[in-house]
Amino acid sequence: MRKIISVFLILVLASQMLWAKPKNPKKVVFLIGDGMGLTQITGAMAHYKGRNAFERFQVIGLSKTASSDNYVTDSGAGATVFSIGKKTYNGAIGVDSSKKESLGLFELLKERNWRTGVVATSSVTHATPAAFYAHVSSRRSEDEIAEFLKRRNCDLAIGGGMKFFLKRKDGRNLLTELNEMGFTVAADTNLVDIKAKKLIYLCADEGMKTMQEGRGDFLQKATKIAMNNLGSDKENYFLMVEGSQIDWGGHDNNFEYMKAELIDFNETINQVLDAAIKDGNTLVVVTADHETGGLSLLENKENKQTFISNYASKGHSGVMVPVFAYGPGAEAFAGIYENNQIFYKFKKLLRITK
Ligand code: MG
Ligand code: ZN
């Protein structure tokens, strides 16, 4: 009998070892909804008929967003903190509070042969994507930011921003320069599927069209192209995908603009989650850099089944933002923490020892 029990125990242990989920992800898709606070999510998804991507996550946390010099962060400091792990001043791109260049996630991952990429509905040189591959003291230097792609720490960039490559103040054609370095480059408003190990694909002069202007499924297509290319050789990769214009709707205090952008982001998250579930080795983390507009949803006395969207500001606010995580290592993102901890959670999960 004792023998039977011990054989049984060995079988249980062996099956657990076989079936245990891998703890460390091989792929990471980090989705940032710029300006996406809880009220933006609640308001945009309130009467949405499709699948709510946010409700598919079991692990949820809250991130405190203050920057080093302002309780209310901007997107420069708000993305830099994810990339370098240090809170910095508003307007900073990949530099610390003393304006010193600090190693970012992409550089740390490159040392371990991971592939990296950014997808955005702004220009690829805008604050949020820029913070992952560039190091400049001001987010406004988009010409200079574009040049950092020559450092080869970012394998793929899809979004707007042709202007900063082709109509530069210094007259250089940066796309030609990148092409000579081995990047496949494209400047075309029409995004088509393309296979390339290193890819810069620019689809607008600056920011992409809004959803209301007919951007269509650009963000889903770009994300799919990015995931396919970065994961083409079963290599490890880290992809940042930004719903850039959720923030711009907030700055305009335009609820319908914000809502259309957030629903587009929701569909992108759904697509990434579907792929991650299939793959089993992909960690998906969704968060925001800050809330925009101080949006509240107030009682509508005329129609009590809905609400009145009310903005308190044309700028950002200092409220905590949600973090959603799925996949190997997701549990690490539960709880309440400062935004720089997101960097350290990635670092630990991705076994970056430096
Ligand atoms: Mg942004
Ligand atoms: Zn903003």
mmCIF file of C-alpha atoms and ligand atoms in Angstrom:
data_model
loop_
_atom_site.group_PDB
_atom_site.id
_atom_site.type_symbol
_atom_site.label_atom_id
_atom_site.label_comp_id
_atom_site.label_asym_id
_atom_site.label_seq_id
_atom_site.Cartn_x
_atom_site.Cartn_y
_atom_site.Cartn_z
ATOM 1 C CA MET A 1 0.000 0.000 0.000
ATOM 2 C CA ARG A 2 2.783 2.388 1.004
ATOM 3 C CA LYS A 3 4.511 1.627 -2.284
ATOM 4 C CA ILE A 4 1.362 2.419 -4.238
ATOM 5 C CA ILE A 5 1.006 5.757 -2.422
ATOM 6 C CA SER A 6 4.593 6.761 -3.122
ATOM 7 C CA VAL A 7 4.274 5.838 -6.802
ATOM 8 C CA PHE A 8 1.107 7.910 -6.899
ATOM 9 C CA LEU A 9 2.895 10.875 -5.308
ATOM 10 C CA ILE A 10 5.750 10.651 -7.803
ATOM 11 C CA LEU A 11 3.220 10.636 -10.632
ATOM 12 C CA VAL A 12 1.467 13.710 -9.192
ATOM 13 C CA LEU A 13 4.785 15.557 -8.858
ATOM 14 C CA ALA A 14 5.903 14.576 -12.334
ATOM 15 C CA SER A 15 2.630 15.703 -13.889
ATOM 16 C CA GLN A 16 2.865 19.026 -12.064
ATOM 17 C CA MET A 17 6.362 19.536 -13.416
ATOM 18 C CA LEU A 18 5.124 18.730 -16.885
ATOM 19 C CA TRP A 19 2.034 20.869 -16.752
ATOM 20 C CA ALA A 20 3.287 23.757 -14.637
ATOM 21 C CA LYS A 21 3.110 27.009 -16.575
ATOM 22 C CA PRO A 22 6.495 28.517 -17.374
ATOM 23 C CA LYS A 23 7.125 31.261 -14.863
ATOM 24 C CA ASN A 24 9.163 33.532 -17.079
ATOM 25 C CA PRO A 25 7.627 34.894 -20.268
ATOM 26 C CA LYS A 26 9.404 34.533 -23.595
ATOM 27 C CA LYS A 27 7.429 37.323 -25.151
ATOM 28 C CA VAL A 28 5.987 40.516 -23.686
ATOM 29 C CA VAL A 29 3.356 42.786 -25.169
ATOM 30 C CA PHE A 30 3.126 45.951 -23.095
ATOM 31 C CA LEU A 31 0.106 48.031 -24.050
ATOM 32 C CA ILE A 32 -0.069 51.641 -22.905
ATOM 33 C CA GLY A 33 -3.320 53.563 -23.177
ATOM 34 C CA ASP A 34 -2.065 57.125 -22.977
ATOM 35 C CA GLY A 35 -4.376 59.084 -20.673
ATOM 36 C CA MET A 36 -6.446 55.987 -19.922
ATOM 37 C CA GLY A 37 -7.777 56.195 -16.367
ATOM 38 C CA LEU A 38 -10.576 54.158 -14.824
ATOM 39 C CA THR A 39 -13.242 56.653 -15.840
ATOM 40 C CA GLN A 40 -12.093 56.506 -19.467
ATOM 41 C CA ILE A 41 -12.384 52.705 -19.404
ATOM 42 C CA THR A 42 -15.714 52.761 -17.550
ATOM 43 C CA GLY A 43 -17.206 55.460 -19.768
ATOM 44 C CA ALA A 44 -16.015 54.097 -23.118
ATOM 45 C CA MET A 45 -16.999 50.502 -22.356
ATOM 46 C CA ALA A 46 -20.322 51.357 -20.637
ATOM 47 C CA HIS A 47 -22.608 50.674 -23.571
ATOM 48 C CA TYR A 48 -20.157 48.806 -25.761
ATOM 49 C CA LYS A 49 -21.707 45.754 -27.398
ATOM 50 C CA GLY A 50 -18.470 43.946 -28.229
ATOM 51 C CA ARG A 51 -16.118 41.970 -26.000
ATOM 52 C CA ASN A 52 -14.666 43.930 -23.097
ATOM 53 C CA ALA A 53 -10.929 43.112 -23.103
ATOM 54 C CA PHE A 54 -10.341 44.579 -19.643
ATOM 55 C CA GLU A 55 -12.790 42.108 -18.076
ATOM 56 C CA ARG A 56 -10.744 39.198 -19.438
ATOM 57 C CA PHE A 57 -7.914 39.864 -16.966
ATOM 58 C CA GLN A 58 -7.774 38.249 -13.535
ATOM 59 C CA VAL A 59 -4.707 40.120 -12.260
ATOM 60 C CA ILE A 60 -5.293 43.818 -11.676
ATOM 61 C CA GLY A 61 -3.146 46.419 -9.956
ATOM 62 C CA LEU A 62 -2.956 50.174 -9.471
ATOM 63 C CA SER A 63 -0.016 52.366 -10.417
ATOM 64 C CA LYS A 64 0.846 55.686 -8.750
ATOM 65 C CA THR A 65 1.897 58.050 -11.483
ATOM 66 C CA ALA A 66 3.664 61.073 -9.923
ATOM 67 C CA SER A 67 6.886 62.118 -11.689
ATOM 68 C CA SER A 68 10.063 63.356 -9.961
ATOM 69 C CA ASP A 69 9.115 67.026 -10.264
ATOM 70 C CA ASN A 70 5.342 67.023 -10.515
ATOM 71 C CA TYR A 71 2.554 65.077 -8.821
ATOM 72 C CA VAL A 72 0.844 65.180 -12.210
ATOM 73 C CA THR A 73 3.105 63.486 -14.751
ATOM 74 C CA ASP A 74 3.377 64.039 -18.490
ATOM 75 C CA SER A 75 3.830 61.246 -21.041
ATOM 76 C CA GLY A 76 7.603 61.759 -21.278
ATOM 77 C CA ALA A 77 8.243 61.050 -17.600
ATOM 78 C CA GLY A 78 5.304 58.621 -17.572
ATOM 79 C CA ALA A 79 6.847 56.329 -20.220
ATOM 80 C CA THR A 80 10.494 56.891 -19.300
ATOM 81 C CA VAL A 81 9.752 55.487 -15.858
ATOM 82 C CA PHE A 82 8.610 52.194 -17.448
ATOM 83 C CA SER A 83 11.730 52.104 -19.617
ATOM 84 C CA ILE A 84 14.483 53.101 -17.154
ATOM 85 C CA GLY A 85 12.828 52.407 -13.778
ATOM 86 C CA LYS A 86 13.499 55.872 -12.408
ATOM 87 C CA LYS A 87 11.023 58.653 -11.851
ATOM 88 C CA THR A 88 12.155 61.679 -13.807
ATOM 89 C CA TYR A 89 11.020 65.204 -14.689
ATOM 90 C CA ASN A 90 8.121 65.996 -16.994
ATOM 91 C CA GLY A 91 9.272 66.192 -20.607
ATOM 92 C CA ALA A 92 12.196 63.764 -20.161
ATOM 93 C CA ILE A 93 12.816 60.963 -22.690
ATOM 94 C CA GLY A 94 14.991 58.101 -21.421
ATOM 95 C CA VAL A 95 17.008 60.338 -19.106
ATOM 96 C CA ASP A 96 16.970 60.521 -15.296
ATOM 97 C CA SER A 97 16.127 63.542 -13.158
ATOM 98 C CA SER A 98 19.653 64.934 -13.649
ATOM 99 C CA LYS A 99 19.220 64.631 -17.449
ATOM 100 C CA LYS A 100 21.668 61.732 -17.602
ATOM 101 C CA GLU A 101 21.100 58.949 -20.122
ATOM 102 C CA SER A 102 19.952 55.827 -18.301
ATOM 103 C CA LEU A 103 19.894 52.266 -19.730
ATOM 104 C CA GLY A 104 16.412 51.314 -20.851
ATOM 105 C CA LEU A 105 14.589 47.976 -21.033
ATOM 106 C CA PHE A 106 15.245 47.696 -24.777
ATOM 107 C CA GLU A 107 19.008 48.127 -24.304
ATOM 108 C CA LEU A 108 19.060 45.658 -21.415
ATOM 109 C CA LEU A 109 17.094 43.146 -23.489
ATOM 110 C CA LYS A 110 19.296 43.667 -26.553
ATOM 111 C CA GLU A 111 22.292 42.513 -24.499
ATOM 112 C CA ARG A 112 20.429 39.235 -24.175
ATOM 113 C CA ASN A 113 19.421 39.088 -27.849
ATOM 114 C CA TRP A 114 15.769 39.862 -27.347
ATOM 115 C CA ARG A 115 13.978 41.619 -30.150
ATOM 116 C CA THR A 116 12.180 44.882 -29.445
ATOM 117 C CA GLY A 117 9.600 47.094 -31.085
ATOM 118 C CA VAL A 118 7.110 49.922 -30.763
ATOM 119 C CA VAL A 119 3.709 50.517 -32.355
ATOM 120 C CA ALA A 120 1.782 53.764 -31.860
ATOM 121 C CA THR A 121 -1.043 55.852 -33.299
ATOM 122 C CA SER A 122 1.089 58.967 -32.736
ATOM 123 C CA SER A 123 4.407 59.524 -34.491
ATOM 124 C CA VAL A 124 6.899 56.813 -33.532
ATOM 125 C CA THR A 125 9.052 59.645 -32.176
ATOM 126 C CA HIS A 126 6.318 60.905 -29.829
ATOM 127 C CA ALA A 127 7.014 60.798 -26.059
ATOM 128 C CA THR A 128 5.606 57.357 -25.216
ATOM 129 C CA PRO A 129 7.318 55.227 -27.902
ATOM 130 C CA ALA A 130 10.426 57.457 -27.845
ATOM 131 C CA ALA A 131 11.056 56.742 -24.154
ATOM 132 C CA PHE A 132 11.772 53.093 -25.043
ATOM 133 C CA TYR A 133 14.648 53.712 -27.485
ATOM 134 C CA ALA A 134 15.814 57.337 -27.193
ATOM 135 C CA HIS A 135 17.610 59.476 -24.623
ATOM 136 C CA VAL A 136 17.009 63.215 -24.942
ATOM 137 C CA SER A 137 16.409 65.944 -22.400
ATOM 138 C CA SER A 138 13.236 67.173 -24.135
ATOM 139 C CA ARG A 139 10.366 65.294 -25.757
ATOM 140 C CA ARG A 140 10.062 68.120 -28.267
ATOM 141 C CA SER A 141 13.301 67.115 -30.077
ATOM 142 C CA GLU A 142 11.587 64.621 -32.401
ATOM 143 C CA ASP A 143 14.210 65.028 -35.187
ATOM 144 C CA GLU A 144 16.875 64.034 -32.684
ATOM 145 C CA ILE A 145 14.736 61.227 -31.229
ATOM 146 C CA ALA A 146 14.392 59.625 -34.693
ATOM 147 C CA GLU A 147 18.206 59.341 -34.952
ATOM 148 C CA PHE A 148 18.265 57.017 -31.928
ATOM 149 C CA LEU A 149 16.762 54.267 -34.076
ATOM 150 C CA LYS A 150 20.235 54.033 -35.628
ATOM 151 C CA ARG A 151 21.515 52.634 -32.344
ATOM 152 C CA ARG A 152 19.779 49.339 -33.234
ATOM 153 C CA ASN A 153 18.107 48.886 -29.854
ATOM 154 C CA CYS A 154 14.658 48.965 -31.427
ATOM 155 C CA ASP A 155 14.082 46.462 -34.248
ATOM 156 C CA LEU A 156 10.680 47.650 -35.329
ATOM 157 C CA ALA A 157 8.631 50.845 -35.283
ATOM 158 C CA ILE A 158 5.202 51.266 -36.853
ATOM 159 C CA GLY A 159 3.168 54.480 -36.573
ATOM 160 C CA GLY A 160 3.207 58.050 -37.808
ATOM 161 C CA GLY A 161 6.101 60.492 -37.984
ATOM 162 C CA MET A 162 7.428 60.562 -41.611
ATOM 163 C CA LYS A 163 8.199 64.234 -41.095
ATOM 164 C CA PHE A 164 10.940 63.507 -38.556
ATOM 165 C CA PHE A 165 12.692 61.148 -40.991
ATOM 166 C CA LEU A 166 12.073 62.821 -44.342
ATOM 167 C CA LYS A 167 11.445 66.541 -43.754
ATOM 168 C CA ARG A 168 14.107 67.149 -41.161
ATOM 169 C CA LYS A 169 15.654 70.455 -40.250
ATOM 170 C CA ASP A 170 19.102 69.055 -41.130
ATOM 171 C CA GLY A 171 17.870 67.933 -44.573
ATOM 172 C CA ARG A 172 18.943 64.313 -44.056
ATOM 173 C CA ASN A 173 16.851 61.399 -45.262
ATOM 174 C CA LEU A 174 16.885 59.189 -42.209
ATOM 175 C CA LEU A 175 14.868 56.419 -43.860
ATOM 176 C CA THR A 176 17.601 55.981 -46.482
ATOM 177 C CA GLU A 177 20.213 55.940 -43.725
ATOM 178 C CA LEU A 178 18.254 53.297 -41.800
ATOM 179 C CA ASN A 179 17.739 51.287 -44.959
ATOM 180 C CA GLU A 180 21.497 51.292 -45.591
ATOM 181 C CA MET A 181 21.889 49.887 -42.081
ATOM 182 C CA GLY A 182 19.669 46.918 -42.902
ATOM 183 C CA PHE A 183 16.209 48.141 -41.927
ATOM 184 C CA THR A 184 13.300 47.562 -44.260
ATOM 185 C CA VAL A 185 11.715 51.008 -44.482
ATOM 186 C CA ALA A 186 8.344 52.219 -45.722
ATOM 187 C CA ALA A 187 6.623 55.599 -45.799
ATOM 188 C CA ASP A 188 3.094 54.945 -46.965
ATOM 189 C CA THR A 189 -0.300 55.829 -45.520
ATOM 190 C CA ASN A 190 -1.457 52.347 -46.505
ATOM 191 C CA LEU A 191 -0.174 49.719 -44.067
ATOM 192 C CA VAL A 192 0.348 46.371 -45.769
ATOM 193 C CA ASP A 193 1.617 43.134 -44.305
ATOM 194 C CA ILE A 194 5.342 42.829 -44.681
ATOM 195 C CA LYS A 195 7.980 40.383 -43.535
ATOM 196 C CA ALA A 196 11.136 42.012 -42.211
ATOM 197 C CA LYS A 197 13.555 41.337 -39.387
ATOM 198 C CA LYS A 198 14.114 45.054 -38.908
ATOM 199 C CA LEU A 199 11.300 47.363 -39.930
ATOM 200 C CA ILE A 200 10.481 51.083 -39.826
ATOM 201 C CA TYR A 201 7.001 51.659 -41.265
ATOM 202 C CA LEU A 202 5.659 55.208 -41.183
ATOM 203 C CA CYS A 203 2.029 55.764 -42.149
ATOM 204 C CA ALA A 204 1.450 59.491 -41.519
ATOM 205 C CA ASP A 205 3.399 62.721 -41.538
ATOM 206 C CA GLU A 206 2.930 63.147 -37.762
ATOM 207 C CA GLY A 207 0.157 61.493 -35.726
ATOM 208 C CA MET A 208 -2.113 58.954 -37.406
ATOM 209 C CA LYS A 209 -5.682 59.911 -38.325
ATOM 210 C CA THR A 210 -8.213 59.661 -35.518
ATOM 211 C CA MET A 211 -10.682 56.769 -35.424
ATOM 212 C CA GLN A 212 -13.448 59.266 -36.165
ATOM 213 C CA GLU A 213 -11.553 60.322 -39.315
ATOM 214 C CA GLY A 214 -11.430 56.709 -40.455
ATOM 215 C CA ARG A 215 -8.173 55.178 -39.177
ATOM 216 C CA GLY A 216 -9.898 51.791 -39.279
ATOM 217 C CA ASP A 217 -8.058 48.744 -37.979
ATOM 218 C CA PHE A 218 -4.565 50.248 -38.277
ATOM 219 C CA LEU A 219 -3.616 49.524 -34.654
ATOM 220 C CA GLN A 220 -4.701 45.871 -34.846
ATOM 221 C CA LYS A 221 -2.932 45.400 -38.186
ATOM 222 C CA ALA A 222 0.258 47.105 -37.002
ATOM 223 C CA THR A 223 0.293 45.054 -33.801
ATOM 224 C CA LYS A 224 -0.164 41.826 -35.735
ATOM 225 C CA ILE A 225 2.623 42.706 -38.190
ATOM 226 C CA ALA A 226 4.865 43.601 -35.234
ATOM 227 C CA MET A 227 4.170 40.368 -33.333
ATOM 228 C CA ASN A 228 4.649 38.240 -36.460
ATOM 229 C CA ASN A 229 7.944 39.874 -37.380
ATOM 230 C CA LEU A 230 9.404 40.067 -33.875
ATOM 231 C CA GLY A 231 8.429 36.466 -33.167
ATOM 232 C CA SER A 232 9.353 35.126 -36.610
ATOM 233 C CA ASP A 233 12.270 32.973 -35.447
ATOM 234 C CA LYS A 234 10.673 31.943 -32.168
ATOM 235 C CA GLU A 235 12.933 34.523 -30.621
ATOM 236 C CA ASN A 236 12.121 36.355 -27.422
ATOM 237 C CA TYR A 237 10.652 39.805 -27.875
ATOM 238 C CA PHE A 238 9.300 42.836 -26.077
ATOM 239 C CA LEU A 239 6.719 44.919 -27.934
ATOM 240 C CA MET A 240 5.236 48.203 -26.714
ATOM 241 C CA VAL A 241 1.869 49.116 -28.254
ATOM 242 C CA GLU A 242 0.392 52.529 -27.551
ATOM 243 C CA GLY A 243 -3.179 53.754 -27.873
ATOM 244 C CA SER A 244 -1.752 57.260 -28.182
ATOM 245 C CA GLN A 245 -4.847 59.269 -28.891
ATOM 246 C CA ILE A 246 -6.973 58.291 -25.886
ATOM 247 C CA ASP A 247 -4.965 61.144 -24.344
ATOM 248 C CA TRP A 248 -5.640 63.525 -27.209
ATOM 249 C CA GLY A 249 -9.408 63.072 -26.860
ATOM 250 C CA GLY A 250 -8.948 63.884 -23.167
ATOM 251 C CA HIS A 251 -6.987 67.074 -23.886
ATOM 252 C CA ASP A 252 -9.782 68.137 -26.243
ATOM 253 C CA ASN A 253 -12.354 67.278 -23.558
ATOM 254 C CA ASN A 254 -14.003 65.359 -26.370
ATOM 255 C CA PHE A 255 -15.605 62.244 -24.899
ATOM 256 C CA GLU A 256 -16.600 60.744 -28.277
ATOM 257 C CA TYR A 257 -13.032 61.132 -29.620
ATOM 258 C CA MET A 258 -11.633 59.470 -26.477
ATOM 259 C CA LYS A 259 -14.242 56.713 -26.592
ATOM 260 C CA ALA A 260 -13.548 55.782 -30.220
ATOM 261 C CA GLU A 261 -9.808 55.616 -29.467
ATOM 262 C CA LEU A 262 -10.320 53.520 -26.351
ATOM 263 C CA ILE A 263 -12.607 51.067 -28.147
ATOM 264 C CA ASP A 264 -9.928 50.697 -30.834
ATOM 265 C CA PHE A 265 -7.417 50.007 -28.060
ATOM 266 C CA ASN A 266 -9.853 47.502 -26.504
ATOM 267 C CA GLU A 267 -10.004 45.590 -29.805
ATOM 268 C CA THR A 268 -6.208 45.565 -29.979
ATOM 269 C CA ILE A 269 -5.977 44.142 -26.455
ATOM 270 C CA ASN A 270 -8.511 41.443 -27.393
ATOM 271 C CA GLN A 271 -6.399 40.459 -30.395
ATOM 272 C CA VAL A 272 -3.190 40.365 -28.324
ATOM 273 C CA LEU A 273 -4.889 38.327 -25.585
ATOM 274 C CA ASP A 274 -6.195 35.796 -28.119
ATOM 275 C CA ALA A 275 -2.660 35.361 -29.478
ATOM 276 C CA ALA A 276 -1.174 35.156 -25.958
ATOM 277 C CA ILE A 277 -3.660 32.472 -24.882
ATOM 278 C CA LYS A 278 -2.746 30.441 -27.952
ATOM 279 C CA ASP A 279 0.974 30.939 -27.428
ATOM 280 C CA GLY A 280 1.207 30.311 -23.681
ATOM 281 C CA ASN A 281 4.567 32.088 -23.280
ATOM 282 C CA THR A 282 3.390 35.659 -23.740
ATOM 283 C CA LEU A 283 2.969 38.108 -20.888
ATOM 284 C CA VAL A 284 0.425 40.833 -21.640
ATOM 285 C CA VAL A 285 0.444 43.963 -19.486
ATOM 286 C CA VAL A 286 -1.961 46.841 -20.078
ATOM 287 C CA THR A 287 -1.704 50.149 -18.266
ATOM 288 C CA ALA A 288 -1.645 53.925 -18.684
ATOM 289 C CA ASP A 289 0.939 56.604 -18.037
ATOM 290 C CA HIS A 290 -1.661 58.866 -16.403
ATOM 291 C CA GLU A 291 -5.281 59.951 -16.612
ATOM 292 C CA THR A 292 -6.202 62.865 -18.898
ATOM 293 C CA GLY A 293 -8.903 65.455 -18.369
ATOM 294 C CA GLY A 294 -10.019 64.650 -14.816
ATOM 295 C CA LEU A 295 -12.965 62.869 -16.399
ATOM 296 C CA SER A 296 -15.979 62.031 -14.234
ATOM 297 C CA LEU A 297 -19.223 60.293 -15.112
ATOM 298 C CA LEU A 298 -22.093 62.207 -13.546
ATOM 299 C CA GLU A 299 -25.742 61.386 -13.093
ATOM 300 C CA ASN A 300 -27.904 62.166 -16.094
ATOM 301 C CA LYS A 301 -31.311 63.151 -14.706
ATOM 302 C CA GLU A 302 -32.831 63.086 -18.194
ATOM 303 C CA ASN A 303 -31.676 59.567 -18.971
ATOM 304 C CA LYS A 304 -30.792 57.597 -15.875
ATOM 305 C CA GLN A 305 -29.462 54.621 -17.842
ATOM 306 C CA THR A 306 -26.563 56.732 -18.974
ATOM 307 C CA PHE A 307 -24.279 59.454 -17.596
ATOM 308 C CA ILE A 308 -22.926 62.891 -18.345
ATOM 309 C CA SER A 309 -19.217 62.948 -19.106
ATOM 310 C CA ASN A 310 -17.633 65.849 -17.289
ATOM 311 C CA TYR A 311 -14.077 67.101 -17.621
ATOM 312 C CA ALA A 312 -12.311 69.005 -14.852
ATOM 313 C CA SER A 313 -9.219 69.935 -16.882
ATOM 314 C CA LYS A 314 -7.618 70.217 -20.310
ATOM 315 C CA GLY A 315 -4.519 68.588 -18.828
ATOM 316 C CA HIS A 316 -3.563 65.408 -17.008
ATOM 317 C CA SER A 317 -4.556 64.406 -13.470
ATOM 318 C CA GLY A 318 -2.740 62.665 -10.625
ATOM 319 C CA VAL A 319 -5.123 59.777 -9.960
ATOM 320 C CA MET A 320 -3.798 56.185 -9.855
ATOM 321 C CA VAL A 321 -4.209 54.231 -13.088
ATOM 322 C CA PRO A 322 -5.094 50.535 -13.480
ATOM 323 C CA VAL A 323 -2.672 47.776 -14.520
ATOM 324 C CA PHE A 324 -3.999 44.557 -16.106
ATOM 325 C CA ALA A 325 -1.816 41.494 -16.554
ATOM 326 C CA TYR A 326 -2.180 38.067 -18.187
ATOM 327 C CA GLY A 327 0.248 35.245 -18.806
ATOM 328 C CA PRO A 328 3.444 33.893 -17.228
ATOM 329 C CA GLY A 329 4.450 36.155 -14.352
ATOM 330 C CA ALA A 330 1.212 38.156 -14.420
ATOM 331 C CA GLU A 331 0.684 37.773 -10.634
ATOM 332 C CA ALA A 332 3.582 40.178 -10.033
ATOM 333 C CA PHE A 333 1.411 43.042 -11.252
ATOM 334 C CA ALA A 334 -1.282 42.740 -8.540
ATOM 335 C CA GLY A 335 -1.367 45.335 -5.767
ATOM 336 C CA ILE A 336 -0.714 49.052 -5.452
ATOM 337 C CA TYR A 337 2.730 50.392 -6.321
ATOM 338 C CA GLU A 338 4.654 53.329 -7.769
ATOM 339 C CA ASN A 339 4.867 53.342 -11.586
ATOM 340 C CA ASN A 340 8.639 52.709 -11.568
ATOM 341 C CA GLN A 341 7.972 49.272 -10.029
ATOM 342 C CA ILE A 342 6.551 48.163 -13.391
ATOM 343 C CA PHE A 343 10.120 48.348 -14.760
ATOM 344 C CA TYR A 344 11.455 46.254 -11.855
ATOM 345 C CA LYS A 345 8.706 43.664 -12.289
ATOM 346 C CA PHE A 346 9.643 43.299 -15.968
ATOM 347 C CA LYS A 347 13.309 43.196 -15.073
ATOM 348 C CA LYS A 348 12.836 40.353 -12.617
ATOM 349 C CA LEU A 349 10.509 38.358 -14.856
ATOM 350 C CA LEU A 350 12.788 38.769 -17.868
ATOM 351 C CA ARG A 351 15.818 37.752 -15.795
ATOM 352 C CA ILE A 352 17.711 40.977 -16.418
ATOM 353 C CA THR A 353 20.464 40.856 -13.824
ATOM 354 C CA LYS A 354 22.321 44.062 -14.668
HETATM 355 MG MG MG B 1 1.713 59.019 -25.756
HETATM 356 ZN ZN ZN B 2 -1.343 64.194 -22.625
#
